[in-house]
JSON list of C-alpha atoms in Angstrom, two decimals:
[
{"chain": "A", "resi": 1, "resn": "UNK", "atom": "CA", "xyz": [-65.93, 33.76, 38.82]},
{"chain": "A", "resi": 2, "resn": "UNK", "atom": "CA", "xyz": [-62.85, 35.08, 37.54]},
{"chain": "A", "resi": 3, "resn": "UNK", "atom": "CA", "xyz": [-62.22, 35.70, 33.41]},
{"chain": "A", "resi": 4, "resn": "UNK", "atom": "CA", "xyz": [-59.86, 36.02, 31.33]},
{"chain": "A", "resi": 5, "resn": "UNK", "atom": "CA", "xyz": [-57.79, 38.98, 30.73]},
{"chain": "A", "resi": 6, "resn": "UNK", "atom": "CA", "xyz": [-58.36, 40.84, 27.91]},
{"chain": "A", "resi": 7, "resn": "UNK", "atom": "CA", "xyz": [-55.35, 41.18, 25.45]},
{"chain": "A", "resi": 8, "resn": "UNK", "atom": "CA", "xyz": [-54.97, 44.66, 23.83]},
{"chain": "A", "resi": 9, "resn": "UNK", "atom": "CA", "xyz": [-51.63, 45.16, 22.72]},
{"chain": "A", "resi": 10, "resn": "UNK", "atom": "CA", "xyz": [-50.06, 44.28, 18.91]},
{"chain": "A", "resi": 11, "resn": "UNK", "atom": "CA", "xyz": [-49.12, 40.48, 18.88]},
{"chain": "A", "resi": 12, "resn": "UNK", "atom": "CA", "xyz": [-45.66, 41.79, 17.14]},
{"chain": "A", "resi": 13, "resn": "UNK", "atom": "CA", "xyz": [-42.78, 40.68, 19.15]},
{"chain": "A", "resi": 14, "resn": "UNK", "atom": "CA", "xyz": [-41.90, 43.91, 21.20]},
{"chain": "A", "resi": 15, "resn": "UNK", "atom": "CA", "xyz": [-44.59, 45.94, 20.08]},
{"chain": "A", "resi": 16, "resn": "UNK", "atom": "CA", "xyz": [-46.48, 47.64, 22.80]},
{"chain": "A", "resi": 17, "resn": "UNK", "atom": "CA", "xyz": [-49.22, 49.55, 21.00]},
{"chain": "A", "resi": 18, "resn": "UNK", "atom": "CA", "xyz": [-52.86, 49.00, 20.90]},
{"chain": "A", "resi": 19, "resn": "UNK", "atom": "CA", "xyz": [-54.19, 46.22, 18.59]},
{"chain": "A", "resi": 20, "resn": "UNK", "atom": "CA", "xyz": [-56.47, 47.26, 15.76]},
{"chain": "A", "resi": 21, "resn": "UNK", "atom": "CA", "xyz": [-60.29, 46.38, 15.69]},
{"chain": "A", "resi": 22, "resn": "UNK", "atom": "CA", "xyz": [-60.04, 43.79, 13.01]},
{"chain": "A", "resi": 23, "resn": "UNK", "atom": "CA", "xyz": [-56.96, 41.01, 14.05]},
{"chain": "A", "resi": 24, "resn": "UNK", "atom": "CA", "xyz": [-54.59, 40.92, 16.71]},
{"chain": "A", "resi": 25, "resn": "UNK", "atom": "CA", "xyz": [-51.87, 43.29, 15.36]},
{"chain": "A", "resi": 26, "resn": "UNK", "atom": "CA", "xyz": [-51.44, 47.56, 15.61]},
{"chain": "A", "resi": 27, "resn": "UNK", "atom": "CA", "xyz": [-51.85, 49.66, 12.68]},
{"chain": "A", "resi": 28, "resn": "UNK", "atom": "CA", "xyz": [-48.17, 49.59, 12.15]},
{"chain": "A", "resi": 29, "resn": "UNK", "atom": "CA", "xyz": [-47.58, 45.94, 11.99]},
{"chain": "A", "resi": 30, "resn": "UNK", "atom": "CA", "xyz": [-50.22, 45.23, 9.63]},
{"chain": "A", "resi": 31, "resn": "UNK", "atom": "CA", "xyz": [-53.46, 45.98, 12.23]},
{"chain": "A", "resi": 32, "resn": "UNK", "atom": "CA", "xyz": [-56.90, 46.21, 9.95]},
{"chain": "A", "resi": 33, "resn": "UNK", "atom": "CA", "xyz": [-59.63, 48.82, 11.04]},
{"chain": "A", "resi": 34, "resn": "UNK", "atom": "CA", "xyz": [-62.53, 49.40, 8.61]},
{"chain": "A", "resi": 35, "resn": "UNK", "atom": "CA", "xyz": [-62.33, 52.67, 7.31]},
{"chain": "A", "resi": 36, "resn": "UNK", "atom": "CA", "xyz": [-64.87, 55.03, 6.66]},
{"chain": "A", "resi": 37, "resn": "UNK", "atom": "CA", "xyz": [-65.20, 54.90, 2.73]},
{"chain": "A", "resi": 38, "resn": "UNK", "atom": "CA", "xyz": [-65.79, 51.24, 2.53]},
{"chain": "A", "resi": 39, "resn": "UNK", "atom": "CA", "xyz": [-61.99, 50.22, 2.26]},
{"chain": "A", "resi": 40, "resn": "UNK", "atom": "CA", "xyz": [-59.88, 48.71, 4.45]},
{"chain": "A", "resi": 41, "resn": "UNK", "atom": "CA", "xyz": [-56.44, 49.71, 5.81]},
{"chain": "A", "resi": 42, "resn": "UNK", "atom": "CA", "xyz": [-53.62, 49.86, 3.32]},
{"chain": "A", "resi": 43, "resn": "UNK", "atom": "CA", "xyz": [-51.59, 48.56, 5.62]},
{"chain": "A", "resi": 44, "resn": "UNK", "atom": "CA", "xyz": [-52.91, 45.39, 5.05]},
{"chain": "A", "resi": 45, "resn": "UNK", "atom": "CA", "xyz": [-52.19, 44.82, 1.97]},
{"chain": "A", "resi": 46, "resn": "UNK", "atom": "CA", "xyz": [-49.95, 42.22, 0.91]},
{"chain": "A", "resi": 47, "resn": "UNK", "atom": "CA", "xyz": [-47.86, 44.50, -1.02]},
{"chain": "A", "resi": 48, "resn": "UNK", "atom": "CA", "xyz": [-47.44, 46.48, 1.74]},
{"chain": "A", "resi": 49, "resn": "UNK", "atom": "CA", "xyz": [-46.48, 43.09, 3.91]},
{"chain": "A", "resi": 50, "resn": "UNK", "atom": "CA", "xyz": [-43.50, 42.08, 1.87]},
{"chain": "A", "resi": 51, "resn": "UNK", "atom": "CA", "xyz": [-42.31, 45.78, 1.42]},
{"chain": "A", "resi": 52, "resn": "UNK", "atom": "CA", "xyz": [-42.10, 46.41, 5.45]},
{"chain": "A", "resi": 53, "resn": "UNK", "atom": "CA", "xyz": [-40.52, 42.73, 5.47]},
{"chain": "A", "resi": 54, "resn": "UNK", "atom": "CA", "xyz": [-38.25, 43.20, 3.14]},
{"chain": "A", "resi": 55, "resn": "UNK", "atom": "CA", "xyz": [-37.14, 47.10, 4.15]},
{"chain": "A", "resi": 56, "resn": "UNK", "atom": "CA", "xyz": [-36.71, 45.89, 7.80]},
{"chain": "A", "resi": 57, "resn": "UNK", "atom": "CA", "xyz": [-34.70, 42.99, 6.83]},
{"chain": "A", "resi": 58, "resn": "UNK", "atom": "CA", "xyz": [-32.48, 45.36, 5.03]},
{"chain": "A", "resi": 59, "resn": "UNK", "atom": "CA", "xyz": [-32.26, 47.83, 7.52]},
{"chain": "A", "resi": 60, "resn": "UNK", "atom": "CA", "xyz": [-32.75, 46.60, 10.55]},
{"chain": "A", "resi": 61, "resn": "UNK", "atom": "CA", "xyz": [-31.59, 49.20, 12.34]},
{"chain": "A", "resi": 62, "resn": "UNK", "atom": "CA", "xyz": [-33.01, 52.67, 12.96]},
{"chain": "A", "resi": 63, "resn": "UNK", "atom": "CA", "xyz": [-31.86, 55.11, 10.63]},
{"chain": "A", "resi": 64, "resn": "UNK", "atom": "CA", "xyz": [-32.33, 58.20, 12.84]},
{"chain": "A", "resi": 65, "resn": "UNK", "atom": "CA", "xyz": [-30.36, 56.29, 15.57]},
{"chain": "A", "resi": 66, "resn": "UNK", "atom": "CA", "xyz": [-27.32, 55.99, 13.34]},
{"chain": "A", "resi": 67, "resn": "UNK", "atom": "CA", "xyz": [-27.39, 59.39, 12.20]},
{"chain": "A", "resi": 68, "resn": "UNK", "atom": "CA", "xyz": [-26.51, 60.28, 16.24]},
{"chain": "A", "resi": 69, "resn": "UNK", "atom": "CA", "xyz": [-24.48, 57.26, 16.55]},
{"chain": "A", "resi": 70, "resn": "UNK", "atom": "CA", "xyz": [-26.69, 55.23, 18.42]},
{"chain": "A", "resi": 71, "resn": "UNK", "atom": "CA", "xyz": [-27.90, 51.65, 17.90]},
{"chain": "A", "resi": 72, "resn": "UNK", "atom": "CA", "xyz": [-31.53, 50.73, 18.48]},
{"chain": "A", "resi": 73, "resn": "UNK", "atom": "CA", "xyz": [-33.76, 48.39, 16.41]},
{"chain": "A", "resi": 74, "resn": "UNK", "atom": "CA", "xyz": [-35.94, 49.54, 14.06]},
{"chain": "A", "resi": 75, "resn": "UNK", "atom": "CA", "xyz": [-39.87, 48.39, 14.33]},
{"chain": "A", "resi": 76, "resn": "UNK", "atom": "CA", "xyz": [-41.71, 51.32, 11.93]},
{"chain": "A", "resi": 77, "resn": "UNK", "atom": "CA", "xyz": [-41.21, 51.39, 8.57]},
{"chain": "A", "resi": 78, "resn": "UNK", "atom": "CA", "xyz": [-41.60, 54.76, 7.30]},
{"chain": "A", "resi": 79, "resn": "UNK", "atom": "CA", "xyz": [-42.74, 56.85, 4.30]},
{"chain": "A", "resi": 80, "resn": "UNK", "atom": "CA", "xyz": [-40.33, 59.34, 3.85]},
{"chain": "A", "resi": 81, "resn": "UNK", "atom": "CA", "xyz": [-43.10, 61.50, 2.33]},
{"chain": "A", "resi": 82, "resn": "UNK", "atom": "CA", "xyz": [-46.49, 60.79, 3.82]},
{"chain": "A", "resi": 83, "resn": "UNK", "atom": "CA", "xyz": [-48.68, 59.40, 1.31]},
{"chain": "A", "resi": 84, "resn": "UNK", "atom": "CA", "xyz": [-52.08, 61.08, 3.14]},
{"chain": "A", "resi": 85, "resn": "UNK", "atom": "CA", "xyz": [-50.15, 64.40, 2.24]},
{"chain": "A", "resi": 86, "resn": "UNK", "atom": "CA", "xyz": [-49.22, 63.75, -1.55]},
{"chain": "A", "resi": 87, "resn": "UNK", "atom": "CA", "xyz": [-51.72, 60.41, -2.23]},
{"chain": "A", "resi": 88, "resn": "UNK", "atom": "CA", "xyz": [-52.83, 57.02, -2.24]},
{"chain": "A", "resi": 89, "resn": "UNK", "atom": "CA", "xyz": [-50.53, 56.33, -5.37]},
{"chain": "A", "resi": 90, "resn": "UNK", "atom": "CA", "xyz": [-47.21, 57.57, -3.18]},
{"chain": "A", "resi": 91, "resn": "UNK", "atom": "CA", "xyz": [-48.07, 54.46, -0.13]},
{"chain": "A", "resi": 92, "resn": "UNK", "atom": "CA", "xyz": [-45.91, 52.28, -2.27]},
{"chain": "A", "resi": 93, "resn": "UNK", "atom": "CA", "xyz": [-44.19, 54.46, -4.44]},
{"chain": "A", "resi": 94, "resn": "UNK", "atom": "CA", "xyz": [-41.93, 56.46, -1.94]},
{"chain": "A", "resi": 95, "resn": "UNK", "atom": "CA", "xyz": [-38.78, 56.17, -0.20]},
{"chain": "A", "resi": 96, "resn": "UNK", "atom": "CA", "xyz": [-38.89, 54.19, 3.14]},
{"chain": "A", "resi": 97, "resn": "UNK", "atom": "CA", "xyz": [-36.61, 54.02, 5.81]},
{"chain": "A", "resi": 98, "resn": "UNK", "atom": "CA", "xyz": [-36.53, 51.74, 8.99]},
{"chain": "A", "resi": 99, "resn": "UNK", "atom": "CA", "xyz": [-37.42, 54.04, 12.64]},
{"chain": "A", "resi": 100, "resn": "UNK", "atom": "CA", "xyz": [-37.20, 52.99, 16.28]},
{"chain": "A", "resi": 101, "resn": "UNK", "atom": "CA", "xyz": [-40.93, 54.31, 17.70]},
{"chain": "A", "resi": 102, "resn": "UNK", "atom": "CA", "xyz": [-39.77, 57.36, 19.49]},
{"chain": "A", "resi": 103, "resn": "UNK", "atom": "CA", "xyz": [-37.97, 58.71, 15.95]},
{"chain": "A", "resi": 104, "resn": "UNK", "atom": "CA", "xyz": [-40.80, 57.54, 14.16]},
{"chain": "A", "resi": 105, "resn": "UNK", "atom": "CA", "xyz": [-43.09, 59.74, 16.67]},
{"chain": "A", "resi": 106, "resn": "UNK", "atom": "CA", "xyz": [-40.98, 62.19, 17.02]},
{"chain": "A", "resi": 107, "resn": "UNK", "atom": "CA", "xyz": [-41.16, 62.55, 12.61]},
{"chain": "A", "resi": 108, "resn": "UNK", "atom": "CA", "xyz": [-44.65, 62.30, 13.10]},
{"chain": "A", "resi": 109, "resn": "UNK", "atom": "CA", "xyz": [-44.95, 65.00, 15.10]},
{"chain": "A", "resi": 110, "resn": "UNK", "atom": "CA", "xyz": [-42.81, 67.08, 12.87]},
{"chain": "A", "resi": 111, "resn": "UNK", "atom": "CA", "xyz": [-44.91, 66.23, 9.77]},
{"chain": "A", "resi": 112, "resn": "UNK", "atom": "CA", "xyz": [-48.11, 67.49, 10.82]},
{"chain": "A", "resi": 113, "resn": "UNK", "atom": "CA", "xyz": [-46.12, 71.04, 10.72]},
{"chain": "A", "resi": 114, "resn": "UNK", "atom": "CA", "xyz": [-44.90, 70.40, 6.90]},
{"chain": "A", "resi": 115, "resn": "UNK", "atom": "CA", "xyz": [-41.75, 68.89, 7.26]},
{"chain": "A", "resi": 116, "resn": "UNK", "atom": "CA", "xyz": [-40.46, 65.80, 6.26]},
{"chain": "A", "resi": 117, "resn": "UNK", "atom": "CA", "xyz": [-37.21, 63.96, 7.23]},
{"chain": "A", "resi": 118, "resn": "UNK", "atom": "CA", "xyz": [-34.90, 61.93, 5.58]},
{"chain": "A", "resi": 119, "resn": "UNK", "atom": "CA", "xyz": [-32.33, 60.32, 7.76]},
{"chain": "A", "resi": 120, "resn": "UNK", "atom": "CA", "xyz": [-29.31, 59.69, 4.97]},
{"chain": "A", "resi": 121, "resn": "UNK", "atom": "CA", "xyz": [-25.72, 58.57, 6.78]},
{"chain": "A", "resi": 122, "resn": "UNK", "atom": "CA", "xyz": [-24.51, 62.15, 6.11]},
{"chain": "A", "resi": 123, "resn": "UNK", "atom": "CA", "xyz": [-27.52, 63.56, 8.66]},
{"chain": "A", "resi": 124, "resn": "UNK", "atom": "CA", "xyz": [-31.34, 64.69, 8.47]},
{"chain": "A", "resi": 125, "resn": "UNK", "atom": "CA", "xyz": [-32.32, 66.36, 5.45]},
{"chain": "A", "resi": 126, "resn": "UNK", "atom": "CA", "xyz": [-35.60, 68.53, 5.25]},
{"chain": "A", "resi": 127, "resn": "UNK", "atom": "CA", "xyz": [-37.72, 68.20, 2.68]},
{"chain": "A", "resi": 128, "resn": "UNK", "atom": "CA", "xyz": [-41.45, 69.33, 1.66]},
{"chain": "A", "resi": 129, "resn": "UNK", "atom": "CA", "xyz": [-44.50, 68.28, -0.08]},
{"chain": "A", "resi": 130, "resn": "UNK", "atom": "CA", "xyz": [-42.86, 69.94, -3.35]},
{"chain": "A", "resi": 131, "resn": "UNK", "atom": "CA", "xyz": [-39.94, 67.48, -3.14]},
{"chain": "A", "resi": 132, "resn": "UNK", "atom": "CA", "xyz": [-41.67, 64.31, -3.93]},
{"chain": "A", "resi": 133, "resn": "UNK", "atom": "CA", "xyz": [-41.58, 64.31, -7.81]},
{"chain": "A", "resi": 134, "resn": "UNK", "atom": "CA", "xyz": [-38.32, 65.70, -7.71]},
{"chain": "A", "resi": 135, "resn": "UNK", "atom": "CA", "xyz": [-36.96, 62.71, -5.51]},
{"chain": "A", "resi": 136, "resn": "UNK", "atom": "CA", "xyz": [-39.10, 60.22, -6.86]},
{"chain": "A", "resi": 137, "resn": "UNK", "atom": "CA", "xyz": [-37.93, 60.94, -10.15]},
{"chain": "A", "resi": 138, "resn": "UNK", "atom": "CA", "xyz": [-34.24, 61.01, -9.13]},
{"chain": "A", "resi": 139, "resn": "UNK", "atom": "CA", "xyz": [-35.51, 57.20, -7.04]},
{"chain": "A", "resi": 140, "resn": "UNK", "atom": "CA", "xyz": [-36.77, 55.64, -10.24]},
{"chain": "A", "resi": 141, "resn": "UNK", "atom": "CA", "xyz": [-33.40, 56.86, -12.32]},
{"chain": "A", "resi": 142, "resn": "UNK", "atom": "CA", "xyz": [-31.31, 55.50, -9.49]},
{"chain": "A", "resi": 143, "resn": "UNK", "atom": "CA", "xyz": [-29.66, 58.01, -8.61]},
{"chain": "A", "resi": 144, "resn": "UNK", "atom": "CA", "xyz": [-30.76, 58.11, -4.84]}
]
């Protein structure tokens, strides 16, 4: 008798990644997985929600793209500086930009090695774990 097929991908429009354990979306689009110290993802939480809404509405546009003169829509929202490298009080207190997935992997990739990216209409700029105050401070004076 045949069955149904199994649906594993992010019910996002476009999005082709894996859906999380916990509802039908990925990680990035507000997926939930339980995680090991009784909490569950940050990325669902409603704060979080209506910041990736309202960043992508902003920018919809891939900001790494531009910088090469490219257009491509953006799907990630980003942490400039990863909050699992500085802490749980920088998830929403950063400075976001709007990816395409292969920038967004491709700053992934370079972050595991220490380097962060900024993608600013005058190019990349490379920062480091010991920028964040600095940048954050300069964020909340408004003059970033």
């Amino acid at each position: 008798m045949p069955y149904a097929p199994f649906n594993n991908q992010c019910r996002e429009l476009g999005c082709k990644q894996p859906r999380s354990k916990l509802n039908s979306f990925c990680l990035d689009h507000g997926g939930m997985n339980h995680m090991g110290n009784g909490e569950t993802n940050a990325y669902s939480d409603p704060a979080w929600r209506s910041l990736r809404r309202r960043q992508l509405s902003t920018q919809p546009l891939c900001q790494s793209c531009l910088t090469k003169g490219h257009i491509a829509s953006a799907v990630h929202v980003d942490h400039v500086f990863p909050w699992r490298h500085i802490g749980q009080h920088a998830f929403l207190n950063n400075v976001f930009q709007s990816l395409c997935h292969e920038c967004h992997s491709y700053k992934t990739g370079k972050e595991r090695k220490g380097t962060f990216i900024h993608y600013t209409p005058d190019g990349e700029k490379n920062l480091t774990k010991d920028d964040y105050a600095y940048t954050m401070a300069r964020v909340n004076a408004g003059n970033f």
